[in-house]
Amino acid sequence: MDVDVVLFESLDRVLSRVAGTELSAFYETVHRENGVDLRTGVTVDAIVGEDRVEGVRLSDGSIVAVEAVVVGIGIVPSVGPLLAAGAEGGNGILVDEYCRTSVPDVYAIGDCAAFSCLHADKAVIRVESVQNANDQASCVARHICGDPVPYQAFPWFWSNQYDLRLQTAGLSIGYDETVVRGQLSDREFSVAYLKRGRIIAIDCINATKDYVYGRKLIEAGARPSPSELSKPEIQMKDILQDATSHTPA
Ligand SMILES: Cc1cc2nc3c(=O)[nH]c(=O)nc-3n(C[C@H](O)[C@H](O)[C@H](O)COP(=O)(O)OP(=O)(O)OC[C@H]3O[C@@H](n4cnc5c(N)ncnc54)[C@H](O)[C@@H]3O)c2cc1C
């Protein structure tokens, strides 16, 4: 739109809640190359102006002049009414494998539901994604209709920025190793997240095949060789075959 853009991020890197440092650094570079004045570790305290927006005041007291503000700061789950009704929970409402709360006949789904997640070593977490909200809705509908199936949907996300299509499979919570597959400068690469040798998530940038086979690797609980993973010339299909043939059922 040919406008000057300043992006303030209060944490020390972009995408820090969903991606590793390699990916954050890559996206920060891309935004800067596209003319975005990206500032990390900066918190906005207030929007200032008389009759209209004139600037934003930062936590250090300085004011940056702007003509318009786009706020994209996430949500705080609206758990108050359910907690007041006696449902167990805190930051999220605790639900069982059918999304039932501790209050009889009351379910919770989506951003406000905290559940033991099979894909995060059963840690109790909330997942903020459209996929999770939709799939939990289906889980509840089936339970209400007398066809209960425990919630085990595989988590996946996407994000389109410029010409970059980011597809994420799995949850990277607790990873202890990352493997970059391909060259970041090619704008076609993946970052795999491993936990004690097991692949638990993969971020794929313009790399749909990696996403498809990476997802299969994660679902299989595979322990692919990091060295093989890091070589794009070795097909993910072959890595899948190799890793699953060595993975105990
Ligand atoms: C900036 C931003 C970017 C995002 N980008 C992505 C993305 O790229 N991909 C992705 O998968 N997900 C993304 N998400 C997350 C996604 O939007 C949410 O996970 C999804 O909308 C959750 O659905 P939900 O139904 O649980 O909650 P919501 O969509 O928030 O719906 C809850 C509704 O309940 C209403 N409500 C709250 N309390 C009450 C009450 N007491 N009584 C009646 N109504 C009430 C609220 O007003 C709201 O309309 C993004 C979220 C944000 C904030």
PDB file of C-alpha atoms and ligand atoms in Angstrom:
ATOM      1  CA  MET A   1       0.000   0.000   0.000  1.00  0.00           C
ATOM      2  CA  ASP A   2       3.096   2.178  -0.215  1.00  0.00           C
ATOM      3  CA  VAL A   3       2.919   3.253   3.422  1.00  0.00           C
ATOM      4  CA  ASP A   4       5.669   3.325   6.030  1.00  0.00           C
ATOM      5  CA  VAL A   5       5.198   0.519   8.551  1.00  0.00           C
ATOM      6  CA  VAL A   6       6.647   0.317  12.053  1.00  0.00           C
ATOM      7  CA  LEU A   7       6.171  -2.980  13.855  1.00  0.00           C
ATOM      8  CA  PHE A   8       6.577  -3.079  17.646  1.00  0.00           C
ATOM      9  CA  GLU A   9       7.072  -6.493  19.278  1.00  0.00           C
ATOM     10  CA  SER A  10       7.345  -6.620  23.049  1.00  0.00           C
ATOM     11  CA  LEU A  11       9.262  -9.909  23.138  1.00  0.00           C
ATOM     12  CA  ASP A  12      12.824 -10.213  21.894  1.00  0.00           C
ATOM     13  CA  ARG A  13      11.885 -11.823  18.573  1.00  0.00           C
ATOM     14  CA  VAL A  14       8.859 -12.233  16.316  1.00  0.00           C
ATOM     15  CA  LEU A  15       6.885 -15.511  16.332  1.00  0.00           C
ATOM     16  CA  SER A  16       8.561 -16.461  19.608  1.00  0.00           C
ATOM     17  CA  ARG A  17       5.500 -18.267  20.948  1.00  0.00           C
ATOM     18  CA  VAL A  18       5.220 -20.553  17.950  1.00  0.00           C
ATOM     19  CA  ALA A  19       8.636 -20.940  16.340  1.00  0.00           C
ATOM     20  CA  GLY A  20      12.324 -21.356  17.079  1.00  0.00           C
ATOM     21  CA  THR A  21      15.019 -18.709  16.810  1.00  0.00           C
ATOM     22  CA  GLU A  22      16.073 -19.637  13.238  1.00  0.00           C
ATOM     23  CA  LEU A  23      12.598 -18.975  11.875  1.00  0.00           C
ATOM     24  CA  SER A  24      12.161 -15.769  13.867  1.00  0.00           C
ATOM     25  CA  ALA A  25      15.453 -14.388  12.553  1.00  0.00           C
ATOM     26  CA  PHE A  26      14.460 -15.336   8.996  1.00  0.00           C
ATOM     27  CA  TYR A  27      11.087 -13.561   9.193  1.00  0.00           C
ATOM     28  CA  GLU A  28      12.621 -10.497  10.822  1.00  0.00           C
ATOM     29  CA  THR A  29      15.067 -10.223   7.910  1.00  0.00           C
ATOM     30  CA  VAL A  30      12.294 -10.645   5.331  1.00  0.00           C
ATOM     31  CA  HIS A  31      10.152  -7.927   6.932  1.00  0.00           C
ATOM     32  CA  ARG A  32      13.094  -5.526   7.070  1.00  0.00           C
ATOM     33  CA  GLU A  33      13.961  -6.277   3.421  1.00  0.00           C
ATOM     34  CA  ASN A  34      10.391  -5.297   2.614  1.00  0.00           C
ATOM     35  CA  GLY A  35      10.810  -1.938   4.284  1.00  0.00           C
ATOM     36  CA  VAL A  36       9.216  -2.672   7.669  1.00  0.00           C
ATOM     37  CA  ASP A  37      10.820  -0.810  10.569  1.00  0.00           C
ATOM     38  CA  LEU A  38      10.687  -3.797  12.915  1.00  0.00           C
ATOM     39  CA  ARG A  39      11.525  -3.148  16.557  1.00  0.00           C
ATOM     40  CA  THR A  40      11.679  -6.024  19.036  1.00  0.00           C
ATOM     41  CA  GLY A  41      11.773  -5.748  22.836  1.00  0.00           C
ATOM     42  CA  VAL A  42       9.555  -2.663  22.601  1.00  0.00           C
ATOM     43  CA  THR A  43       6.236  -2.361  24.444  1.00  0.00           C
ATOM     44  CA  VAL A  44       3.471   0.038  23.472  1.00  0.00           C
ATOM     45  CA  ASP A  45       1.860   1.642  26.534  1.00  0.00           C
ATOM     46  CA  ALA A  46      -0.780   3.827  24.910  1.00  0.00           C
ATOM     47  CA  ILE A  47      -2.248   5.148  21.691  1.00  0.00           C
ATOM     48  CA  VAL A  48      -2.196   8.961  21.834  1.00  0.00           C
ATOM     49  CA  GLY A  49      -4.026  11.707  19.963  1.00  0.00           C
ATOM     50  CA  GLU A  50      -6.754  14.323  20.365  1.00  0.00           C
ATOM     51  CA  ASP A  51      -9.489  13.707  17.779  1.00  0.00           C
ATOM     52  CA  ARG A  52      -7.654  10.939  15.974  1.00  0.00           C
ATOM     53  CA  VAL A  53      -4.601   8.723  16.327  1.00  0.00           C
ATOM     54  CA  GLU A  54      -1.428  10.775  16.308  1.00  0.00           C
ATOM     55  CA  GLY A  55       1.096   8.403  17.784  1.00  0.00           C
ATOM     56  CA  VAL A  56       1.896   5.553  20.131  1.00  0.00           C
ATOM     57  CA  ARG A  57       3.624   5.993  23.476  1.00  0.00           C
ATOM     58  CA  LEU A  58       6.251   3.365  24.254  1.00  0.00           C
ATOM     59  CA  SER A  59       7.084   2.084  27.732  1.00  0.00           C
ATOM     60  CA  ASP A  60      10.223   4.268  27.815  1.00  0.00           C
ATOM     61  CA  GLY A  61       7.941   7.323  27.470  1.00  0.00           C
ATOM     62  CA  SER A  62       8.930   8.171  23.903  1.00  0.00           C
ATOM     63  CA  ILE A  63       6.220   8.825  21.324  1.00  0.00           C
ATOM     64  CA  VAL A  64       6.352   7.528  17.758  1.00  0.00           C
ATOM     65  CA  ALA A  65       4.157   9.492  15.333  1.00  0.00           C
ATOM     66  CA  VAL A  66       1.726   7.323  13.360  1.00  0.00           C
ATOM     67  CA  GLU A  67      -1.451   7.871  11.352  1.00  0.00           C
ATOM     68  CA  ALA A  68      -3.076   4.502  11.907  1.00  0.00           C
ATOM     69  CA  VAL A  69      -2.668   1.589  14.290  1.00  0.00           C
ATOM     70  CA  VAL A  70      -3.251  -2.112  13.663  1.00  0.00           C
ATOM     71  CA  VAL A  71      -3.381  -4.073  16.919  1.00  0.00           C
ATOM     72  CA  GLY A  72      -2.489  -7.769  16.729  1.00  0.00           C
ATOM     73  CA  ILE A  73      -1.674  -8.788  20.271  1.00  0.00           C
ATOM     74  CA  GLY A  74      -3.599 -12.018  20.781  1.00  0.00           C
ATOM     75  CA  ILE A  75      -6.270 -12.735  23.358  1.00  0.00           C
ATOM     76  CA  VAL A  76      -6.877 -13.489  27.016  1.00  0.00           C
ATOM     77  CA  PRO A  77      -9.277 -16.461  27.167  1.00  0.00           C
ATOM     78  CA  SER A  78     -12.692 -15.528  28.507  1.00  0.00           C
ATOM     79  CA  VAL A  79     -12.872 -18.109  31.294  1.00  0.00           C
ATOM     80  CA  GLY A  80     -14.593 -15.940  33.933  1.00  0.00           C
ATOM     81  CA  PRO A  81     -18.207 -17.093  33.500  1.00  0.00           C
ATOM     82  CA  LEU A  82     -17.286 -20.795  33.557  1.00  0.00           C
ATOM     83  CA  LEU A  83     -15.001 -20.417  36.583  1.00  0.00           C
ATOM     84  CA  ALA A  84     -17.810 -18.539  38.348  1.00  0.00           C
ATOM     85  CA  ALA A  85     -20.127 -21.431  37.517  1.00  0.00           C
ATOM     86  CA  GLY A  86     -17.731 -23.767  39.333  1.00  0.00           C
ATOM     87  CA  ALA A  87     -15.728 -25.230  36.447  1.00  0.00           C
ATOM     88  CA  GLU A  88     -12.193 -26.282  37.285  1.00  0.00           C
ATOM     89  CA  GLY A  89      -9.398 -24.376  35.642  1.00  0.00           C
ATOM     90  CA  GLY A  90      -7.263 -21.278  35.721  1.00  0.00           C
ATOM     91  CA  ASN A  91      -5.790 -19.720  32.607  1.00  0.00           C
ATOM     92  CA  GLY A  92      -7.969 -22.214  30.703  1.00  0.00           C
ATOM     93  CA  ILE A  93     -11.023 -24.302  31.587  1.00  0.00           C
ATOM     94  CA  LEU A  94      -9.954 -27.878  32.264  1.00  0.00           C
ATOM     95  CA  VAL A  95     -11.646 -30.388  29.966  1.00  0.00           C
ATOM     96  CA  ASP A  96     -11.406 -34.152  29.554  1.00  0.00           C
ATOM     97  CA  GLU A  97     -10.819 -36.085  26.317  1.00  0.00           C
ATOM     98  CA  TYR A  98     -14.388 -35.294  25.192  1.00  0.00           C
ATOM     99  CA  CYS A  99     -14.038 -31.578  26.011  1.00  0.00           C
ATOM    100  CA  ARG A 100     -16.279 -31.944  29.066  1.00  0.00           C
ATOM    101  CA  THR A 101     -15.724 -29.466  31.881  1.00  0.00           C
ATOM    102  CA  SER A 102     -16.122 -30.461  35.523  1.00  0.00           C
ATOM    103  CA  VAL A 103     -19.636 -28.958  35.402  1.00  0.00           C
ATOM    104  CA  PRO A 104     -22.131 -31.599  34.216  1.00  0.00           C
ATOM    105  CA  ASP A 105     -23.379 -31.084  30.630  1.00  0.00           C
ATOM    106  CA  VAL A 106     -21.061 -28.125  30.015  1.00  0.00           C
ATOM    107  CA  TYR A 107     -18.316 -28.443  27.405  1.00  0.00           C
ATOM    108  CA  ALA A 108     -15.498 -26.020  26.587  1.00  0.00           C
ATOM    109  CA  ILE A 109     -13.692 -25.835  23.250  1.00  0.00           C
ATOM    110  CA  GLY A 110     -11.192 -23.688  21.390  1.00  0.00           C
ATOM    111  CA  ASP A 111      -8.958 -21.030  22.875  1.00  0.00           C
ATOM    112  CA  CYS A 112     -10.489 -21.251  26.372  1.00  0.00           C
ATOM    113  CA  ALA A 113     -10.147 -25.054  26.782  1.00  0.00           C
ATOM    114  CA  ALA A 114      -7.126 -26.543  28.571  1.00  0.00           C
ATOM    115  CA  PHE A 115      -6.625 -30.229  27.888  1.00  0.00           C
ATOM    116  CA  SER A 116      -4.049 -32.986  28.236  1.00  0.00           C
ATOM    117  CA  CYS A 117      -2.542 -32.940  24.742  1.00  0.00           C
ATOM    118  CA  LEU A 118      -1.356 -36.223  23.282  1.00  0.00           C
ATOM    119  CA  HIS A 119       0.887 -34.284  20.891  1.00  0.00           C
ATOM    120  CA  ALA A 120       2.672 -32.435  23.710  1.00  0.00           C
ATOM    121  CA  ASP A 121       3.540 -35.452  25.878  1.00  0.00           C
ATOM    122  CA  LYS A 122       0.140 -35.071  27.579  1.00  0.00           C
ATOM    123  CA  ALA A 123       0.969 -31.639  28.999  1.00  0.00           C
ATOM    124  CA  VAL A 124      -2.159 -29.661  29.869  1.00  0.00           C
ATOM    125  CA  ILE A 125      -2.218 -26.798  27.379  1.00  0.00           C
ATOM    126  CA  ARG A 126      -4.503 -24.485  25.462  1.00  0.00           C
ATOM    127  CA  VAL A 127      -4.062 -24.462  21.698  1.00  0.00           C
ATOM    128  CA  GLU A 128      -4.954 -21.220  19.949  1.00  0.00           C
ATOM    129  CA  SER A 129      -5.717 -22.196  16.358  1.00  0.00           C
ATOM    130  CA  VAL A 130      -8.672 -22.459  14.018  1.00  0.00           C
ATOM    131  CA  GLN A 131      -7.912 -26.162  13.495  1.00  0.00           C
ATOM    132  CA  ASN A 132      -8.161 -26.861  17.229  1.00  0.00           C
ATOM    133  CA  ALA A 133     -11.406 -24.890  17.650  1.00  0.00           C
ATOM    134  CA  ASN A 134     -13.019 -26.676  14.683  1.00  0.00           C
ATOM    135  CA  ASP A 135     -11.863 -30.161  15.622  1.00  0.00           C
ATOM    136  CA  GLN A 136     -12.892 -29.773  19.273  1.00  0.00           C
ATOM    137  CA  ALA A 137     -16.311 -28.601  18.076  1.00  0.00           C
ATOM    138  CA  SER A 138     -16.638 -31.841  16.075  1.00  0.00           C
ATOM    139  CA  CYS A 139     -15.534 -33.851  19.104  1.00  0.00           C
ATOM    140  CA  VAL A 140     -18.261 -32.266  21.240  1.00  0.00           C
ATOM    141  CA  ALA A 141     -20.924 -32.709  18.539  1.00  0.00           C
ATOM    142  CA  ARG A 142     -20.093 -36.413  18.307  1.00  0.00           C
ATOM    143  CA  HIS A 143     -20.253 -36.803  22.084  1.00  0.00           C
ATOM    144  CA  ILE A 144     -23.626 -35.072  22.264  1.00  0.00           C
ATOM    145  CA  CYS A 145     -24.903 -37.307  19.436  1.00  0.00           C
ATOM    146  CA  GLY A 146     -23.879 -40.482  21.291  1.00  0.00           C
ATOM    147  CA  ASP A 147     -20.844 -41.297  19.120  1.00  0.00           C
ATOM    148  CA  PRO A 148     -17.972 -40.310  21.439  1.00  0.00           C
ATOM    149  CA  VAL A 149     -14.420 -40.221  20.053  1.00  0.00           C
ATOM    150  CA  PRO A 150     -11.633 -38.862  22.298  1.00  0.00           C
ATOM    151  CA  TYR A 151     -10.022 -35.640  21.097  1.00  0.00           C
ATOM    152  CA  GLN A 152      -6.670 -36.487  19.511  1.00  0.00           C
ATOM    153  CA  ALA A 153      -6.619 -34.237  16.446  1.00  0.00           C
ATOM    154  CA  PHE A 154      -3.181 -33.548  15.063  1.00  0.00           C
ATOM    155  CA  PRO A 155      -2.225 -29.865  15.483  1.00  0.00           C
ATOM    156  CA  TRP A 156      -1.305 -27.856  12.397  1.00  0.00           C
ATOM    157  CA  PHE A 157      -1.090 -24.176  11.550  1.00  0.00           C
ATOM    158  CA  TRP A 158      -0.358 -21.944   8.623  1.00  0.00           C
ATOM    159  CA  SER A 159       0.629 -18.356   7.954  1.00  0.00           C
ATOM    160  CA  ASN A 160       1.108 -16.527   4.649  1.00  0.00           C
ATOM    161  CA  GLN A 161       3.538 -13.586   4.664  1.00  0.00           C
ATOM    162  CA  TYR A 162       4.625 -12.007   1.358  1.00  0.00           C
ATOM    163  CA  ASP A 163       5.480 -14.896  -1.007  1.00  0.00           C
ATOM    164  CA  LEU A 164       6.193 -17.194   1.941  1.00  0.00           C
ATOM    165  CA  ARG A 165       3.807 -19.968   2.842  1.00  0.00           C
ATOM    166  CA  LEU A 166       4.550 -21.220   6.336  1.00  0.00           C
ATOM    167  CA  GLN A 167       2.993 -24.566   7.246  1.00  0.00           C
ATOM    168  CA  THR A 168       3.565 -26.028  10.686  1.00  0.00           C
ATOM    169  CA  ALA A 169       2.841 -29.587  11.771  1.00  0.00           C
ATOM    170  CA  GLY A 170       2.919 -30.621  15.433  1.00  0.00           C
ATOM    171  CA  LEU A 171       3.793 -28.677  18.575  1.00  0.00           C
ATOM    172  CA  SER A 172       7.404 -27.732  19.293  1.00  0.00           C
ATOM    173  CA  ILE A 173       6.885 -27.488  23.081  1.00  0.00           C
ATOM    174  CA  GLY A 174       9.959 -28.804  24.931  1.00  0.00           C
ATOM    175  CA  TYR A 175      12.207 -29.316  21.895  1.00  0.00           C
ATOM    176  CA  ASP A 176      15.930 -29.727  22.590  1.00  0.00           C
ATOM    177  CA  GLU A 177      17.293 -29.748  19.026  1.00  0.00           C
ATOM    178  CA  THR A 178      16.477 -28.032  15.753  1.00  0.00           C
ATOM    179  CA  VAL A 179      17.514 -29.155  12.290  1.00  0.00           C
ATOM    180  CA  VAL A 180      17.415 -26.733   9.375  1.00  0.00           C
ATOM    181  CA  ARG A 181      16.745 -28.421   6.044  1.00  0.00           C
ATOM    182  CA  GLY A 182      17.693 -26.323   3.028  1.00  0.00           C
ATOM    183  CA  GLN A 183      19.030 -22.804   2.644  1.00  0.00           C
ATOM    184  CA  LEU A 184      17.153 -19.914   4.218  1.00  0.00           C
ATOM    185  CA  SER A 185      18.343 -17.704   1.342  1.00  0.00           C
ATOM    186  CA  ASP A 186      16.468 -19.945  -1.152  1.00  0.00           C
ATOM    187  CA  ARG A 187      13.189 -19.033   0.615  1.00  0.00           C
ATOM    188  CA  GLU A 188      12.352 -22.750   0.527  1.00  0.00           C
ATOM    189  CA  PHE A 189      13.384 -24.653   3.652  1.00  0.00           C
ATOM    190  CA  SER A 190      12.144 -26.371   6.792  1.00  0.00           C
ATOM    191  CA  VAL A 191      13.022 -26.376  10.464  1.00  0.00           C
ATOM    192  CA  ALA A 192      12.457 -29.657  12.291  1.00  0.00           C
ATOM    193  CA  TYR A 193      12.102 -29.713  16.094  1.00  0.00           C
ATOM    194  CA  LEU A 194      13.351 -32.786  17.956  1.00  0.00           C
ATOM    195  CA  LYS A 195      12.882 -33.832  21.559  1.00  0.00           C
ATOM    196  CA  ARG A 196      15.236 -36.538  22.805  1.00  0.00           C
ATOM    197  CA  GLY A 197      15.694 -37.632  19.190  1.00  0.00           C
ATOM    198  CA  ARG A 198      11.976 -37.799  18.346  1.00  0.00           C
ATOM    199  CA  ILE A 199      10.637 -35.340  15.780  1.00  0.00           C
ATOM    200  CA  ILE A 200       7.757 -33.394  17.390  1.00  0.00           C
ATOM    201  CA  ALA A 201       7.159 -30.508  14.974  1.00  0.00           C
ATOM    202  CA  ILE A 202       8.241 -29.055  11.654  1.00  0.00           C
ATOM    203  CA  ASP A 203       7.969 -25.549  10.198  1.00  0.00           C
ATOM    204  CA  CYS A 204       7.975 -25.606   6.392  1.00  0.00           C
ATOM    205  CA  ILE A 205       8.489 -22.497   4.303  1.00  0.00           C
ATOM    206  CA  ASN A 206       7.408 -22.928   0.681  1.00  0.00           C
ATOM    207  CA  ALA A 207       8.128 -26.638   1.223  1.00  0.00           C
ATOM    208  CA  THR A 208       4.858 -28.519   1.031  1.00  0.00           C
ATOM    209  CA  LYS A 209       6.468 -31.933   0.521  1.00  0.00           C
ATOM    210  CA  ASP A 210       8.431 -31.486   3.754  1.00  0.00           C
ATOM    211  CA  TYR A 211       5.163 -30.613   5.474  1.00  0.00           C
ATOM    212  CA  VAL A 212       3.342 -33.676   4.153  1.00  0.00           C
ATOM    213  CA  TYR A 213       6.098 -36.156   5.030  1.00  0.00           C
ATOM    214  CA  GLY A 214       7.182 -34.285   8.152  1.00  0.00           C
ATOM    215  CA  ARG A 215       3.679 -34.655   9.497  1.00  0.00           C
ATOM    216  CA  LYS A 216       3.786 -38.391   8.825  1.00  0.00           C
ATOM    217  CA  LEU A 217       7.141 -38.617  10.629  1.00  0.00           C
ATOM    218  CA  ILE A 218       5.691 -36.826  13.660  1.00  0.00           C
ATOM    219  CA  GLU A 219       2.540 -38.937  13.715  1.00  0.00           C
ATOM    220  CA  ALA A 220       4.696 -42.079  13.547  1.00  0.00           C
ATOM    221  CA  GLY A 221       6.747 -40.911  16.569  1.00  0.00           C
ATOM    222  CA  ALA A 222       9.829 -41.330  14.358  1.00  0.00           C
ATOM    223  CA  ARG A 223      13.438 -40.645  15.315  1.00  0.00           C
ATOM    224  CA  PRO A 224      14.953 -39.549  12.011  1.00  0.00           C
ATOM    225  CA  SER A 225      18.684 -39.026  11.681  1.00  0.00           C
ATOM    226  CA  PRO A 226      19.371 -35.265  12.105  1.00  0.00           C
ATOM    227  CA  SER A 227      22.154 -35.551   9.556  1.00  0.00           C
ATOM    228  CA  GLU A 228      19.776 -37.005   6.918  1.00  0.00           C
ATOM    229  CA  LEU A 229      17.078 -34.482   7.791  1.00  0.00           C
ATOM    230  CA  SER A 230      19.470 -31.602   7.192  1.00  0.00           C
ATOM    231  CA  LYS A 231      20.144 -32.699   3.597  1.00  0.00           C
ATOM    232  CA  PRO A 232      17.407 -31.566   1.195  1.00  0.00           C
ATOM    233  CA  GLU A 233      18.833 -33.828  -1.489  1.00  0.00           C
ATOM    234  CA  ILE A 234      17.616 -36.790   0.601  1.00  0.00           C
ATOM    235  CA  GLN A 235      13.873 -37.094  -0.041  1.00  0.00           C
ATOM    236  CA  MET A 236      11.624 -36.818   3.021  1.00  0.00           C
ATOM    237  CA  LYS A 237       9.753 -39.847   1.675  1.00  0.00           C
ATOM    238  CA  ASP A 238      12.935 -41.901   2.024  1.00  0.00           C
ATOM    239  CA  ILE A 239      13.659 -40.482   5.477  1.00  0.00           C
ATOM    240  CA  LEU A 240      10.142 -41.486   6.515  1.00  0.00           C
ATOM    241  CA  GLN A 241      10.601 -44.994   5.195  1.00  0.00           C
ATOM    242  CA  ASP A 242      13.998 -45.318   6.861  1.00  0.00           C
ATOM    243  CA  ALA A 243      12.910 -43.842  10.211  1.00  0.00           C
ATOM    244  CA  THR A 244       9.652 -45.775  10.517  1.00  0.00           C
ATOM    245  CA  SER A 245      11.279 -49.087   9.637  1.00  0.00           C
ATOM    246  CA  HIS A 246      13.504 -48.573  12.713  1.00  0.00           C
ATOM    247  CA  THR A 247      10.822 -47.196  15.030  1.00  0.00           C
ATOM    248  CA  PRO A 248       9.299 -49.712  17.444  1.00  0.00           C
ATOM    249  CA  ALA A 249       5.499 -49.858  17.113  1.00  0.00           C
TER     250      ALA A 249
HETATM  251  C1  LIG B   1      -4.054 -11.764  15.843  1.00  0.00           C
HETATM  252  C2  LIG B   1      -4.416 -13.221  15.746  1.00  0.00           C
HETATM  253  C3  LIG B   1      -3.978 -13.961  14.653  1.00  0.00           C
HETATM  254  C4  LIG B   1      -4.309 -15.309  14.529  1.00  0.00           C
HETATM  255  N1  LIG B   1      -3.878 -16.016  13.447  1.00  0.00           N
HETATM  256  C5  LIG B   1      -4.202 -17.320  13.306  1.00  0.00           C
HETATM  257  C6  LIG B   1      -3.785 -18.069  12.157  1.00  0.00           C
HETATM  258  O1  LIG B   1      -3.127 -17.568  11.254  1.00  0.00           O
HETATM  259  N2  LIG B   1      -4.126 -19.385  12.084  1.00  0.00           N
HETATM  260  C7  LIG B   1      -4.871 -19.993  13.074  1.00  0.00           C
HETATM  261  O2  LIG B   1      -5.168 -21.185  12.965  1.00  0.00           O
HETATM  262  N3  LIG B   1      -5.287 -19.302  14.168  1.00  0.00           N
HETATM  263  C8  LIG B   1      -4.975 -17.982  14.306  1.00  0.00           C
HETATM  264  N4  LIG B   1      -5.382 -17.288  15.414  1.00  0.00           N
HETATM  265  C9  LIG B   1      -6.111 -17.983  16.470  1.00  0.00           C
HETATM  266  C10 LIG B   1      -7.586 -18.199  16.119  1.00  0.00           C
HETATM  267  O3  LIG B   1      -8.159 -16.995  15.699  1.00  0.00           O
HETATM  268  C11 LIG B   1      -8.286 -18.737  17.357  1.00  0.00           C
HETATM  269  O4  LIG B   1      -7.602 -19.860  17.859  1.00  0.00           O
HETATM  270  C12 LIG B   1      -9.734 -19.141  17.071  1.00  0.00           C
HETATM  271  O5  LIG B   1     -10.460 -18.048  16.616  1.00  0.00           O
HETATM  272  C13 LIG B   1     -10.343 -19.692  18.365  1.00  0.00           C
HETATM  273  O6  LIG B   1     -11.712 -19.928  18.189  1.00  0.00           O
HETATM  274  P1  LIG B   1     -12.667 -19.872  19.442  1.00  0.00           P
HETATM  275  O7  LIG B   1     -14.023 -20.176  18.935  1.00  0.00           O
HETATM  276  O8  LIG B   1     -12.094 -20.678  20.561  1.00  0.00           O
HETATM  277  O9  LIG B   1     -12.585 -18.372  20.001  1.00  0.00           O
HETATM  278  P2  LIG B   1     -13.002 -16.985  19.275  1.00  0.00           P
HETATM  279  O10 LIG B   1     -12.859 -17.071  17.788  1.00  0.00           O
HETATM  280  O11 LIG B   1     -12.251 -15.932  20.012  1.00  0.00           O
HETATM  281  O12 LIG B   1     -14.524 -16.896  19.592  1.00  0.00           O
HETATM  282  C14 LIG B   1     -15.018 -16.759  20.941  1.00  0.00           C
HETATM  283  C15 LIG B   1     -16.235 -15.857  20.889  1.00  0.00           C
HETATM  284  O13 LIG B   1     -16.901 -15.909  22.151  1.00  0.00           O
HETATM  285  C16 LIG B   1     -17.318 -14.616  22.501  1.00  0.00           C
HETATM  286  N5  LIG B   1     -17.495 -14.602  23.953  1.00  0.00           N
HETATM  287  C17 LIG B   1     -16.538 -14.525  24.917  1.00  0.00           C
HETATM  288  N6  LIG B   1     -17.110 -14.553  26.145  1.00  0.00           N
HETATM  289  C18 LIG B   1     -18.437 -14.663  25.954  1.00  0.00           C
HETATM  290  C19 LIG B   1     -19.577 -14.743  26.836  1.00  0.00           C
HETATM  291  N7  LIG B   1     -19.450 -14.710  28.166  1.00  0.00           N
HETATM  292  N8  LIG B   1     -20.785 -14.842  26.290  1.00  0.00           N
HETATM  293  C20 LIG B   1     -20.945 -14.880  24.932  1.00  0.00           C
HETATM  294  N9  LIG B   1     -19.926 -14.791  24.061  1.00  0.00           N
HETATM  295  C21 LIG B   1     -18.697 -14.694  24.562  1.00  0.00           C
HETATM  296  C22 LIG B   1     -16.204 -13.719  22.006  1.00  0.00           C
HETATM  297  O14 LIG B   1     -16.655 -12.399  21.830  1.00  0.00           O
HETATM  298  C23 LIG B   1     -15.867 -14.397  20.660  1.00  0.00           C
HETATM  299  O15 LIG B   1     -16.639 -13.892  19.596  1.00  0.00           O
HETATM  300  C24 LIG B   1      -5.084 -15.928  15.548  1.00  0.00           C
HETATM  301  C25 LIG B   1      -5.531 -15.180  16.633  1.00  0.00           C
HETATM  302  C26 LIG B   1      -5.196 -13.846  16.743  1.00  0.00           C
HETATM  303  C27 LIG B   1      -5.710 -13.061  17.923  1.00  0.00           C
END
